[in-house]
mmCIF file of the C-alpha atoms, coordinates in Angstrom:
data_MODEL
# 
_entry.id   MODEL 
# 
loop_
_atom_site.group_PDB 
_atom_site.id 
_atom_site.type_symbol 
_atom_site.label_atom_id 
_atom_site.label_alt_id 
_atom_site.label_comp_id 
_atom_site.label_asym_id 
_atom_site.label_entity_id 
_atom_site.label_seq_id 
_atom_site.pdbx_PDB_ins_code 
_atom_site.Cartn_x 
_atom_site.Cartn_y 
_atom_site.Cartn_z 
_atom_site.occupancy 
_atom_site.B_iso_or_equiv 
_atom_site.pdbx_formal_charge 
_atom_site.auth_seq_id 
_atom_site.auth_comp_id 
_atom_site.auth_asym_id 
_atom_site.auth_atom_id 
_atom_site.pdbx_PDB_model_num 
ATOM 1   C CA . MET A 1 1   ? 95.454  208.863 116.006 1.00 0.00 ? 1   MET A CA 1 
ATOM 2   C CA . ARG A 1 2   ? 91.901  210.080 115.381 1.00 0.00 ? 2   ARG A CA 1 
ATOM 3   C CA . ALA A 1 3   ? 90.805  212.163 113.231 1.00 0.00 ? 3   ALA A CA 1 
ATOM 4   C CA . SER A 1 4   ? 86.717  213.666 113.775 1.00 0.00 ? 4   SER A CA 1 
ATOM 5   C CA . ALA A 1 5   ? 84.594  215.951 111.800 1.00 0.00 ? 5   ALA A CA 1 
ATOM 6   C CA . ALA A 1 6   ? 81.320  216.797 113.195 1.00 0.00 ? 6   ALA A CA 1 
ATOM 7   C CA . ASN A 1 7   ? 78.363  219.486 112.333 1.00 0.00 ? 7   ASN A CA 1 
ATOM 8   C CA . THR A 1 8   ? 75.171  219.114 113.658 1.00 0.00 ? 8   THR A CA 1 
ATOM 9   C CA . LYS A 1 9   ? 73.966  216.667 111.140 1.00 0.00 ? 9   LYS A CA 1 
ATOM 10  C CA . LEU A 1 10  ? 76.927  214.269 110.160 1.00 0.00 ? 10  LEU A CA 1 
ATOM 11  C CA . ALA A 1 11  ? 79.761  212.856 112.306 1.00 0.00 ? 11  ALA A CA 1 
ATOM 12  C CA . LEU A 1 12  ? 83.301  210.827 111.473 1.00 0.00 ? 12  LEU A CA 1 
ATOM 13  C CA . GLU A 1 13  ? 85.210  209.304 113.130 1.00 0.00 ? 13  GLU A CA 1 
ATOM 14  C CA . ALA A 1 14  ? 88.266  207.418 112.638 1.00 0.00 ? 14  ALA A CA 1 
ATOM 15  C CA . HIS A 1 15  ? 91.420  206.242 115.444 1.00 0.00 ? 15  HIS A CA 1 
ATOM 16  C CA . ARG A 1 16  ? 94.094  203.877 114.468 1.00 0.00 ? 16  ARG A CA 1 
ATOM 17  C CA . PHE A 1 17  ? 96.331  202.060 117.171 1.00 0.00 ? 17  PHE A CA 1 
ATOM 18  C CA . ARG A 1 18  ? 99.534  200.682 116.792 1.00 0.00 ? 18  ARG A CA 1 
ATOM 19  C CA . PHE A 1 19  ? 101.468 198.526 119.964 1.00 0.00 ? 19  PHE A CA 1 
ATOM 20  C CA . GLU A 1 20  ? 104.367 196.812 119.159 1.00 0.00 ? 20  GLU A CA 1 
ATOM 21  C CA . ASP A 1 21  ? 105.527 194.300 122.022 1.00 0.00 ? 21  ASP A CA 1 
ATOM 22  C CA . ARG A 1 22  ? 109.301 194.397 121.564 1.00 0.00 ? 22  ARG A CA 1 
ATOM 23  C CA . ILE A 1 23  ? 109.285 191.609 124.536 1.00 0.00 ? 23  ILE A CA 1 
ATOM 24  C CA . THR A 1 24  ? 107.429 189.114 122.528 1.00 0.00 ? 24  THR A CA 1 
ATOM 25  C CA . GLY A 1 25  ? 107.794 190.757 118.880 1.00 0.00 ? 25  GLY A CA 1 
ATOM 26  C CA . ARG A 1 26  ? 104.051 190.768 118.023 1.00 0.00 ? 26  ARG A CA 1 
ATOM 27  C CA . THR A 1 27  ? 102.298 193.483 116.843 1.00 0.00 ? 27  THR A CA 1 
ATOM 28  C CA . LEU A 1 28  ? 98.704  195.250 117.143 1.00 0.00 ? 28  LEU A CA 1 
ATOM 29  C CA . ASP A 1 29  ? 97.005  197.338 114.375 1.00 0.00 ? 29  ASP A CA 1 
ATOM 30  C CA . ALA A 1 30  ? 93.767  198.245 115.237 1.00 0.00 ? 30  ALA A CA 1 
ATOM 31  C CA . LEU A 1 31  ? 90.929  200.157 113.236 1.00 0.00 ? 31  LEU A CA 1 
ATOM 32  C CA . ALA A 1 32  ? 87.584  202.139 113.832 1.00 0.00 ? 32  ALA A CA 1 
ATOM 33  C CA . LEU A 1 33  ? 85.814  203.825 112.001 1.00 0.00 ? 33  LEU A CA 1 
ATOM 34  C CA . ALA A 1 34  ? 82.431  205.272 112.424 1.00 0.00 ? 34  ALA A CA 1 
ATOM 35  C CA . GLY A 1 35  ? 79.313  207.844 110.450 1.00 0.00 ? 35  GLY A CA 1 
ATOM 36  C CA . ARG A 1 36  ? 76.231  209.033 111.887 1.00 0.00 ? 36  ARG A CA 1 
ATOM 37  C CA . HIS A 1 37  ? 73.675  210.825 110.562 1.00 0.00 ? 37  HIS A CA 1 
ATOM 38  C CA . THR A 1 38  ? 70.095  212.946 111.991 1.00 0.00 ? 38  THR A CA 1 
ATOM 39  C CA . LEU A 1 39  ? 67.812  213.662 110.327 1.00 0.00 ? 39  LEU A CA 1 
ATOM 40  C CA . ARG A 1 40  ? 64.811  216.067 111.986 1.00 0.00 ? 40  ARG A CA 1 
ATOM 41  C CA . TRP A 1 41  ? 62.123  217.342 111.200 1.00 0.00 ? 41  TRP A CA 1 
ATOM 42  C CA . GLY A 1 42  ? 58.580  218.498 112.287 1.00 0.00 ? 42  GLY A CA 1 
ATOM 43  C CA . LYS A 1 43  ? 58.835  218.516 116.228 1.00 0.00 ? 43  LYS A CA 1 
ATOM 44  C CA . GLY A 1 44  ? 60.604  216.203 117.162 1.00 0.00 ? 44  GLY A CA 1 
ATOM 45  C CA . SER A 1 45  ? 60.655  213.746 114.557 1.00 0.00 ? 45  SER A CA 1 
ATOM 46  C CA . SER A 1 46  ? 64.803  212.056 113.499 1.00 0.00 ? 46  SER A CA 1 
ATOM 47  C CA . LEU A 1 47  ? 66.030  209.180 111.847 1.00 0.00 ? 47  LEU A CA 1 
ATOM 48  C CA . HIS A 1 48  ? 69.600  208.460 113.773 1.00 0.00 ? 48  HIS A CA 1 
ATOM 49  C CA . SER A 1 49  ? 71.704  206.373 110.995 1.00 0.00 ? 49  SER A CA 1 
ATOM 50  C CA . SER A 1 50  ? 74.895  204.522 111.912 1.00 0.00 ? 50  SER A CA 1 
ATOM 51  C CA . VAL A 1 51  ? 77.648  202.494 110.506 1.00 0.00 ? 51  VAL A CA 1 
ATOM 52  C CA . GLU A 1 52  ? 80.728  201.846 112.120 1.00 0.00 ? 52  GLU A CA 1 
ATOM 53  C CA . ARG A 1 53  ? 83.487  199.045 111.389 1.00 0.00 ? 53  ARG A CA 1 
ATOM 54  C CA . GLN A 1 54  ? 86.740  197.970 113.754 1.00 0.00 ? 54  GLN A CA 1 
ATOM 55  C CA . GLN A 1 55  ? 89.625  195.599 112.402 1.00 0.00 ? 55  GLN A CA 1 
ATOM 56  C CA . GLU A 1 56  ? 91.957  194.000 115.239 1.00 0.00 ? 56  GLU A CA 1 
ATOM 57  C CA . GLU A 1 57  ? 95.105  192.437 113.196 1.00 0.00 ? 57  GLU A CA 1 
ATOM 58  C CA . GLY A 1 58  ? 97.813  191.018 115.492 1.00 0.00 ? 58  GLY A CA 1 
ATOM 59  C CA . LEU A 1 59  ? 97.643  189.605 118.245 1.00 0.00 ? 59  LEU A CA 1 
ATOM 60  C CA . VAL A 1 60  ? 93.864  188.177 117.847 1.00 0.00 ? 60  VAL A CA 1 
ATOM 61  C CA . ASP A 1 61  ? 92.334  188.944 114.556 1.00 0.00 ? 61  ASP A CA 1 
ATOM 62  C CA . SER A 1 62  ? 89.284  190.342 114.407 1.00 0.00 ? 62  SER A CA 1 
ATOM 63  C CA . ARG A 1 63  ? 86.665  192.508 112.860 1.00 0.00 ? 63  ARG A CA 1 
ATOM 64  C CA . ARG A 1 64  ? 83.960  193.802 113.784 1.00 0.00 ? 64  ARG A CA 1 
ATOM 65  C CA . SER A 1 65  ? 80.668  196.140 111.491 1.00 0.00 ? 65  SER A CA 1 
ATOM 66  C CA . SER A 1 66  ? 77.435  197.041 112.796 1.00 0.00 ? 66  SER A CA 1 
ATOM 67  C CA . TRP A 1 67  ? 74.139  199.613 110.439 1.00 0.00 ? 67  TRP A CA 1 
ATOM 68  C CA . SER A 1 68  ? 71.582  201.053 112.840 1.00 0.00 ? 68  SER A CA 1 
ATOM 69  C CA . GLU A 1 69  ? 68.601  203.327 111.684 1.00 0.00 ? 69  GLU A CA 1 
ATOM 70  C CA . GLN A 1 70  ? 66.538  204.629 114.562 1.00 0.00 ? 70  GLN A CA 1 
ATOM 71  C CA . LEU A 1 71  ? 62.895  206.348 113.437 1.00 0.00 ? 71  LEU A CA 1 
ATOM 72  C CA . ARG A 1 72  ? 61.641  208.783 116.035 1.00 0.00 ? 72  ARG A CA 1 
ATOM 73  C CA . LEU A 1 73  ? 58.127  210.311 114.744 1.00 0.00 ? 73  LEU A CA 1 
ATOM 74  C CA . GLN A 1 74  ? 56.366  212.336 117.419 1.00 0.00 ? 74  GLN A CA 1 
ATOM 75  C CA . HIS A 1 75  ? 52.689  212.402 116.422 1.00 0.00 ? 75  HIS A CA 1 
ATOM 76  C CA . THR A 1 76  ? 50.922  214.647 118.603 1.00 0.00 ? 76  THR A CA 1 
ATOM 77  C CA . ARG A 1 77  ? 52.355  216.280 121.298 1.00 0.00 ? 77  ARG A CA 1 
ATOM 78  C CA . ARG A 1 78  ? 51.630  213.876 123.529 1.00 0.00 ? 78  ARG A CA 1 
ATOM 79  C CA . ILE A 1 79  ? 51.989  210.980 121.657 1.00 0.00 ? 79  ILE A CA 1 
ATOM 80  C CA . GLY A 1 80  ? 55.508  209.733 119.914 1.00 0.00 ? 80  GLY A CA 1 
ATOM 81  C CA . THR A 1 81  ? 56.505  205.901 118.888 1.00 0.00 ? 81  THR A CA 1 
ATOM 82  C CA . THR A 1 82  ? 60.143  205.125 117.787 1.00 0.00 ? 82  THR A CA 1 
ATOM 83  C CA . TRP A 1 83  ? 60.966  202.081 115.898 1.00 0.00 ? 83  TRP A CA 1 
ATOM 84  C CA . PHE A 1 84  ? 64.633  200.964 115.397 1.00 0.00 ? 84  PHE A CA 1 
ATOM 85  C CA . TYR A 1 85  ? 66.654  198.292 113.710 1.00 0.00 ? 85  TYR A CA 1 
ATOM 86  C CA . ARG A 1 86  ? 70.448  196.926 114.006 1.00 0.00 ? 86  ARG A CA 1 
ATOM 87  C CA . HIS A 1 87  ? 72.376  194.900 112.438 1.00 0.00 ? 87  HIS A CA 1 
ATOM 88  C CA . GLY A 1 88  ? 76.089  193.594 112.612 1.00 0.00 ? 88  GLY A CA 1 
ATOM 89  C CA . VAL A 1 89  ? 79.035  191.492 112.482 1.00 0.00 ? 89  VAL A CA 1 
ATOM 90  C CA . ALA A 1 90  ? 81.511  189.859 114.216 1.00 0.00 ? 90  ALA A CA 1 
ATOM 91  C CA . THR A 1 91  ? 84.554  187.735 113.155 1.00 0.00 ? 91  THR A CA 1 
ATOM 92  C CA . VAL A 1 92  ? 87.002  187.192 115.717 1.00 0.00 ? 92  VAL A CA 1 
ATOM 93  C CA . GLY A 1 93  ? 89.772  184.391 114.968 1.00 0.00 ? 93  GLY A CA 1 
ATOM 94  C CA . GLY A 1 94  ? 87.758  182.070 112.798 1.00 0.00 ? 94  GLY A CA 1 
ATOM 95  C CA . SER A 1 95  ? 84.320  182.286 114.767 1.00 0.00 ? 95  SER A CA 1 
ATOM 96  C CA . ARG A 1 96  ? 81.725  184.951 113.354 1.00 0.00 ? 96  ARG A CA 1 
ATOM 97  C CA . SER A 1 97  ? 78.413  185.590 114.000 1.00 0.00 ? 97  SER A CA 1 
ATOM 98  C CA . VAL A 1 98  ? 75.935  187.955 112.739 1.00 0.00 ? 98  VAL A CA 1 
ATOM 99  C CA . GLY A 1 99  ? 72.859  189.468 115.021 1.00 0.00 ? 99  GLY A CA 1 
ATOM 100 C CA . GLN A 1 100 ? 69.406  191.421 113.615 1.00 0.00 ? 100 GLN A CA 1 
ATOM 101 C CA . GLY A 1 101 ? 67.552  193.133 115.654 1.00 0.00 ? 101 GLY A CA 1 
ATOM 102 C CA . TRP A 1 102 ? 64.586  195.527 115.714 1.00 0.00 ? 102 TRP A CA 1 
ATOM 103 C CA . GLY A 1 103 ? 61.842  197.063 118.143 1.00 0.00 ? 103 GLY A CA 1 
ATOM 104 C CA . GLY A 1 104 ? 59.235  199.308 118.894 1.00 0.00 ? 104 GLY A CA 1 
ATOM 105 C CA . GLY A 1 105 ? 58.026  201.616 121.766 1.00 0.00 ? 105 GLY A CA 1 
ATOM 106 C CA . ALA A 1 106 ? 55.227  204.330 122.226 1.00 0.00 ? 106 ALA A CA 1 
ATOM 107 C CA . GLU A 1 107 ? 55.111  207.302 124.415 1.00 0.00 ? 107 GLU A CA 1 
ATOM 108 C CA . LEU A 1 108 ? 52.184  209.281 125.829 1.00 0.00 ? 108 LEU A CA 1 
ATOM 109 C CA . ARG A 1 109 ? 53.319  211.881 127.918 1.00 0.00 ? 109 ARG A CA 1 
ATOM 110 C CA . VAL A 1 110 ? 50.487  212.694 130.737 1.00 0.00 ? 110 VAL A CA 1 
ATOM 111 C CA . ALA A 1 111 ? 52.429  216.101 132.537 1.00 0.00 ? 111 ALA A CA 1 
ATOM 112 C CA . ARG A 1 112 ? 55.005  218.233 131.474 1.00 0.00 ? 112 ARG A CA 1 
ATOM 113 C CA . TRP A 1 113 ? 57.379  216.281 134.032 1.00 0.00 ? 113 TRP A CA 1 
ATOM 114 C CA . ALA A 1 114 ? 55.704  212.718 133.344 1.00 0.00 ? 114 ALA A CA 1 
ATOM 115 C CA . SER A 1 115 ? 55.298  210.485 130.708 1.00 0.00 ? 115 SER A CA 1 
ATOM 116 C CA . LEU A 1 116 ? 54.045  206.292 129.614 1.00 0.00 ? 116 LEU A CA 1 
# 
Protein backbone atom coordinates (compact mmCIF):
# COMPACT_ATOMS: atom_id res chain seq x y z
CA MET A 1 0.00 0.00 0.00
CA ARG A 2 1.29 3.46 -0.86
CA ALA A 3 -0.29 6.83 -0.17
CA SER A 4 1.12 10.21 -1.16
CA ALA A 5 -0.02 13.80 -1.35
CA ALA A 6 1.91 16.76 -2.71
CA ASN A 7 1.66 20.34 -3.83
CA THR A 8 4.32 22.92 -4.69
CA LYS A 9 5.41 23.37 -1.05
CA LEU A 10 4.64 20.15 0.83
CA ALA A 11 4.93 16.42 0.05
CA LEU A 12 3.81 13.57 2.32
CA GLU A 13 4.37 9.86 1.61
CA ALA A 14 3.53 6.64 3.40
CA HIS A 15 4.52 3.12 2.27
CA ARG A 16 3.39 -0.11 3.92
CA PHE A 17 4.74 -3.51 2.88
CA ARG A 18 3.93 -6.95 4.30
CA PHE A 19 5.39 -10.27 3.12
CA GLU A 20 4.47 -13.64 4.58
CA ASP A 21 6.83 -16.52 3.80
CA ARG A 22 4.68 -19.64 4.05
CA ILE A 23 7.67 -21.99 3.91
CA THR A 24 9.54 -20.59 6.93
CA GLY A 25 6.52 -19.01 8.63
CA ARG A 26 8.25 -15.66 8.93
CA THR A 27 6.61 -12.32 8.22
CA LEU A 28 8.28 -9.10 7.13
CA ASP A 29 6.49 -5.84 7.95
CA ALA A 30 7.89 -2.57 6.63
CA LEU A 31 6.60 0.98 7.07
CA ALA A 32 8.12 4.16 5.63
CA LEU A 33 6.93 7.73 6.26
CA ALA A 34 8.35 10.89 4.71
CA GLY A 35 7.55 14.59 4.76
CA ARG A 36 9.22 17.31 2.73
CA HIS A 37 8.59 21.05 2.79
CA THR A 38 9.98 23.77 0.51
CA LEU A 39 9.77 27.49 1.14
CA ARG A 40 10.91 29.82 -1.65
CA TRP A 41 11.39 33.58 -1.70
CA GLY A 42 13.13 36.23 -3.74
CA LYS A 43 14.89 35.22 -6.95
CA GLY A 44 16.31 31.83 -6.08
CA SER A 45 16.45 31.61 -2.26
CA SER A 46 14.84 28.57 -0.63
CA LEU A 47 14.63 26.42 2.50
CA HIS A 48 14.13 22.64 2.06
CA SER A 49 13.16 20.56 5.12
CA SER A 50 12.87 16.78 5.14
CA VAL A 51 11.86 14.22 7.79
CA GLU A 52 11.92 10.46 7.12
CA ARG A 53 11.23 7.37 9.22
CA GLN A 54 11.51 3.70 8.24
CA GLN A 55 10.75 0.62 10.30
CA GLU A 56 11.12 -3.07 9.45
CA GLU A 57 10.16 -6.00 11.64
CA GLY A 58 10.47 -9.69 10.95
CA LEU A 59 13.65 -11.07 9.40
CA VAL A 60 15.86 -8.32 10.86
CA ASP A 61 14.39 -5.60 13.07
CA SER A 62 15.58 -2.18 11.99
CA ARG A 63 14.59 1.44 12.46
CA ARG A 64 15.93 4.48 10.63
CA SER A 65 15.06 8.13 10.97
CA SER A 66 16.57 11.26 9.50
CA TRP A 67 16.03 15.00 9.50
CA SER A 68 17.66 17.45 7.12
CA GLU A 69 17.60 21.14 6.30
CA GLN A 70 19.07 22.91 3.28
CA LEU A 71 19.20 26.69 3.01
CA ARG A 72 20.00 28.25 -0.35
CA LEU A 73 20.57 32.00 -0.44
CA GLN A 74 20.77 33.86 -3.73
CA HIS A 75 22.65 37.02 -2.70
CA THR A 76 22.94 38.63 -6.13
CA ARG A 77 22.27 37.47 -9.67
CA ARG A 78 25.79 35.96 -9.84
CA ILE A 79 26.50 34.91 -6.21
CA GLY A 80 24.70 32.23 -4.19
CA THR A 81 25.46 30.10 -1.13
CA THR A 82 24.08 26.79 0.10
CA TRP A 83 24.12 25.50 3.69
CA PHE A 84 22.91 22.10 4.89
CA TYR A 85 22.46 20.06 8.08
CA ARG A 86 21.54 16.37 8.35
CA HIS A 87 20.91 14.19 11.41
CA GLY A 88 20.23 10.46 11.15
CA VAL A 89 19.72 7.55 13.56
CA ALA A 90 19.77 3.86 12.56
CA THR A 91 19.08 0.84 14.75
CA VAL A 92 19.63 -2.64 13.31
CA GLY A 93 19.16 -5.52 15.69
CA GLY A 94 20.84 -4.29 18.87
CA SER A 95 23.27 -1.86 17.22
CA ARG A 96 22.51 1.85 17.15
CA SER A 97 24.37 4.48 15.14
CA VAL A 98 23.93 8.24 15.00
CA GLY A 99 25.26 10.46 12.24
CA GLN A 100 25.35 14.20 11.80
CA GLY A 101 26.67 16.30 8.99
CA TRP A 102 26.75 19.92 8.03
CA GLY A 103 28.44 21.99 5.39
CA GLY A 104 28.09 24.66 2.82
CA GLY A 105 29.29 26.03 -0.44
CA ALA A 106 29.32 29.09 -2.66
CA GLU A 107 28.54 29.51 -6.33
CA LEU A 108 29.78 32.28 -8.60
CA ARG A 109 28.20 32.55 -12.04
CA VAL A 110 30.79 33.90 -14.46
CA ALA A 111 28.56 33.58 -17.56
CA ARG A 112 25.07 32.30 -18.37
CA TRP A 113 26.52 28.89 -19.21
CA ALA A 114 29.35 28.66 -16.63
CA SER A 115 29.65 28.88 -12.85
CA LEU A 116 32.29 28.11 -10.23
